């Protein structure tokens, strides 16, 4: 019975959480949209577009996941009141 009233609770969907979701969803959308990269041109140092595009997304996915993780940590600290 000592729970805070629901009106004073923080919203679950915040702008930071939307950015986190976009960072995590972007690689899936990019890889599932095969028609956007199922071609050979333009080649990059002799590597067809199909292959270097996928390899570029490996690096981009790593960076986006790291950004999402750091934003999540910051969001959790803010929700706890800045401890730690």
Coordinates of N, CA and C in Angstrom, one line a residue:
X1 N 0.8 -1.2 0.0 CA 0.0 0.0 0.0 C 0.8 1.3 0.0
X2 N 2.1 1.1 0.1 CA 3.0 2.3 0.2 C 3.5 2.7 -1.2
X3 N 2.9 2.2 -2.2 CA 3.3 2.6 -3.6 C 2.9 4.0 -3.9
X4 N 3.7 4.7 -4.7 CA 3.4 6.1 -5.1 C 2.2 6.1 -6.0
X5 N 1.4 7.1 -5.9 CA 0.2 7.2 -6.8 C 0.7 7.2 -8.3
X6 N -0.1 6.6 -9.1 CA 0.2 6.4 -10.5 C 0.5 7.7 -11.3
X7 N -0.2 8.8 -10.9 CA -0.1 10.0 -11.5 C 1.3 10.6 -11.4
X8 N 2.1 10.3 -10.3 CA 3.4 10.9 -10.1 C 4.5 10.0 -10.6
X9 N 4.2 8.9 -11.2 CA 5.3 8.0 -11.8 C 5.8 8.6 -13.1
X10 N 7.1 8.3 -13.3 CA 7.7 8.8 -14.5 C 7.2 8.0 -15.7
X11 N 7.1 8.7 -16.9 CA 6.6 8.0 -18.1 C 7.5 6.9 -18.5
X12 N 7.0 5.8 -19.1 CA 7.8 4.7 -19.5 C 8.5 5.0 -20.8
X13 N 7.7 5.7 -21.7 CA 8.3 6.0 -23.0 C 8.8 7.5 -23.0
X14 N 10.1 7.6 -23.0 CA 10.8 8.9 -23.0 C 11.5 9.1 -24.3
X15 N 11.9 10.3 -24.6 CA 12.7 10.6 -25.8 C 14.0 9.7 -25.9
X16 N 14.6 9.6 -24.7 CA 15.9 8.8 -24.7 C 15.6 7.4 -25.0
X17 N 14.5 6.8 -24.5 CA 14.2 5.4 -24.8 C 13.8 5.2 -26.3
X18 N 13.2 6.2 -26.9 CA 12.9 6.2 -28.3 C 14.2 6.1 -29.1
X19 N 15.2 6.9 -28.7 CA 16.5 6.9 -29.4 C 17.2 5.6 -29.2
X20 N 17.1 5.0 -28.0 CA 17.7 3.7 -27.8 C 17.0 2.7 -28.7
X21 N 15.7 2.7 -28.8 CA 15.0 1.7 -29.7 C 15.4 1.9 -31.1
X22 N 15.5 3.1 -31.6 CA 15.9 3.4 -33.0 C 17.3 2.8 -33.2
X23 N 18.2 3.0 -32.3 CA 19.6 2.5 -32.4 C 19.6 1.0 -32.5
X24 N 18.7 0.3 -31.8 CA 18.7 -1.1 -31.8 C 17.9 -1.7 -33.0
X25 N 17.0 -0.9 -33.5 CA 16.1 -1.4 -34.6 C 16.8 -1.2 -36.0
X26 N 17.5 -0.1 -36.1 CA 18.1 0.3 -37.4 C 18.9 -0.8 -38.1
X27 N 19.8 -1.5 -37.4 CA 20.5 -2.6 -38.1 C 19.6 -3.7 -38.7
X28 N 18.5 -4.0 -37.9 CA 17.6 -5.0 -38.4 C 16.9 -4.6 -39.7
X29 N 16.4 -3.4 -39.6 CA 15.7 -2.8 -40.8 C 16.6 -2.8 -42.0
X30 N 17.8 -2.4 -41.8 CA 18.8 -2.2 -42.9 C 19.1 -3.6 -43.5
X31 N 19.3 -4.6 -42.7 CA 19.6 -6.0 -43.2 C 18.4 -6.7 -43.7
X32 N 17.2 -6.4 -43.2 CA 16.0 -7.1 -43.8 C 15.5 -6.5 -45.1
X33 N 15.9 -5.3 -45.4 CA 15.5 -4.6 -46.6 C 16.5 -5.0 -47.7
X34 N 16.5 -6.2 -48.1 CA 17.5 -6.8 -49.0 C 17.5 -6.0 -50.4
X35 N 16.4 -5.6 -50.9 CA 16.3 -4.9 -52.1 C 17.2 -3.7 -52.2
X36 N 17.5 -3.1 -51.1 CA 18.3 -1.9 -51.0 C 19.8 -2.1 -51.3
X37 N 20.3 -3.4 -51.1 CA 21.7 -3.7 -51.2 C 22.0 -4.9 -52.0
X38 N 21.0 -5.5 -52.7 CA 21.2 -6.7 -53.5 C 21.7 -6.3 -54.9
X39 N 22.9 -5.8 -55.0 CA 23.5 -5.4 -56.3 C 25.0 -5.4 -56.1
X40 N 25.6 -5.4 -57.3 CA 27.1 -5.5 -57.3 C 27.8 -4.1 -57.3
X41 N 27.1 -3.1 -57.9 CA 27.7 -1.8 -58.0 C 27.1 -0.8 -57.0
X42 N 27.9 0.1 -56.4 CA 29.2 0.4 -56.7 C 30.2 -0.5 -55.9
X43 N 31.3 -0.8 -56.5 CA 32.3 -1.7 -55.9 C 33.2 -0.7 -55.1
X44 N 33.8 -1.3 -54.0 CA 34.7 -0.5 -53.2 C 36.0 -1.4 -53.1
X45 N 37.1 -0.9 -53.6 CA 38.4 -1.5 -53.7 C 38.2 -3.0 -54.2
X46 N 37.3 -3.1 -55.2 CA 37.1 -4.4 -55.9 C 36.1 -5.3 -55.2
X47 N 35.5 -4.9 -54.1 CA 34.6 -5.7 -53.3 C 33.2 -5.2 -53.8
X48 N 32.3 -6.1 -54.2 CA 30.9 -5.7 -54.6 C 30.2 -5.1 -53.5
X49 N 29.3 -4.2 -53.8 CA 28.5 -3.5 -52.9 C 27.8 -4.4 -51.8
X50 N 27.2 -5.5 -52.3 CA 26.5 -6.4 -51.4 C 27.4 -6.8 -50.2
X51 N 28.6 -7.1 -50.4 CA 29.5 -7.5 -49.3 C 30.0 -6.4 -48.4
X52 N 30.4 -5.3 -49.0 CA 31.0 -4.2 -48.2 C 29.8 -3.5 -47.4
X53 N 28.6 -3.5 -48.0 CA 27.5 -2.9 -47.3 C 27.2 -3.7 -46.0
X54 N 27.2 -5.0 -46.1 CA 27.0 -5.8 -44.9 C 28.1 -5.7 -43.9
X55 N 29.3 -5.6 -44.3 CA 30.4 -5.5 -43.4 C 30.4 -4.1 -42.7
X56 N 30.0 -3.1 -43.5 CA 29.8 -1.7 -42.9 C 28.8 -1.8 -41.8
X57 N 27.7 -2.5 -42.0 CA 26.7 -2.6 -40.9 C 27.1 -3.4 -39.7
X58 N 28.1 -4.2 -39.8 CA 28.7 -4.9 -38.6 C 29.3 -3.8 -37.7
X59 N 30.1 -2.9 -38.3 CA 30.7 -1.9 -37.5 C 29.6 -0.9 -37.0
X60 N 28.7 -0.5 -37.9 CA 27.6 0.4 -37.5 C 26.8 -0.2 -36.4
X61 N 26.5 -1.4 -36.5 CA 25.7 -2.1 -35.4 C 26.4 -2.1 -34.1
X62 N 27.7 -2.3 -34.1 CA 28.5 -2.3 -32.9 C 28.4 -0.9 -32.3
X63 N 28.6 0.1 -33.1 CA 28.6 1.5 -32.6 C 27.2 1.9 -32.0
X64 N 26.1 1.5 -32.8 CA 24.8 1.8 -32.3 C 24.4 1.1 -31.1
X65 N 24.8 -0.1 -30.9 CA 24.6 -0.9 -29.7 C 25.3 -0.3 -28.5
X66 N 26.5 0.2 -28.7 CA 27.3 0.8 -27.7 C 26.6 2.1 -27.2
X67 N 26.1 2.9 -28.2 CA 25.4 4.1 -27.9 C 24.2 3.9 -27.1
X68 N 23.4 2.8 -27.6 CA 22.2 2.5 -26.9 C 22.4 2.1 -25.4
X69 N 23.5 1.3 -25.2 CA 23.9 0.8 -23.9 C 24.2 2.0 -23.0
X70 N 25.0 2.9 -23.5 CA 25.4 4.1 -22.7 C 24.2 5.0 -22.4
X71 N 23.3 5.2 -23.3 CA 22.1 5.9 -23.1 C 21.2 5.2 -22.0
X72 N 21.1 3.9 -22.1 CA 20.3 3.2 -21.2 C 20.9 3.3 -19.7
X73 N 22.2 3.2 -19.6 CA 22.9 3.4 -18.3 C 22.6 4.8 -17.8
X74 N 22.7 5.8 -18.6 CA 22.4 7.2 -18.2 C 20.9 7.4 -17.8
X75 N 20.0 6.7 -18.5 CA 18.6 6.8 -18.2 C 18.3 6.1 -16.9
X76 N 18.9 5.0 -16.6 CA 18.7 4.3 -15.4 C 19.3 5.1 -14.2
X77 N 20.4 5.7 -14.3 CA 21.0 6.5 -13.3 C 20.1 7.7 -13.0
X78 N 19.5 8.3 -14.0 CA 18.6 9.4 -13.8 C 17.3 9.0 -13.1
X79 N 16.8 7.8 -13.4 CA 15.6 7.3 -12.8 C 15.8 7.0 -11.3
X80 N 17.1 6.5 -11.0 CA 17.4 6.2 -9.6 C 17.7 7.4 -8.8
X81 N 17.8 8.6 -9.4 CA 18.1 9.8 -8.7 C 19.6 10.2 -8.7
X82 N 20.3 9.7 -9.6 CA 21.7 10.1 -9.8 C 22.7 9.3 -8.9
X83 N 22.3 8.2 -8.3 CA 23.3 7.5 -7.4 C 24.3 6.8 -8.3
X84 N 25.4 6.6 -7.8 CA 26.5 5.9 -8.5 C 27.1 6.7 -9.6

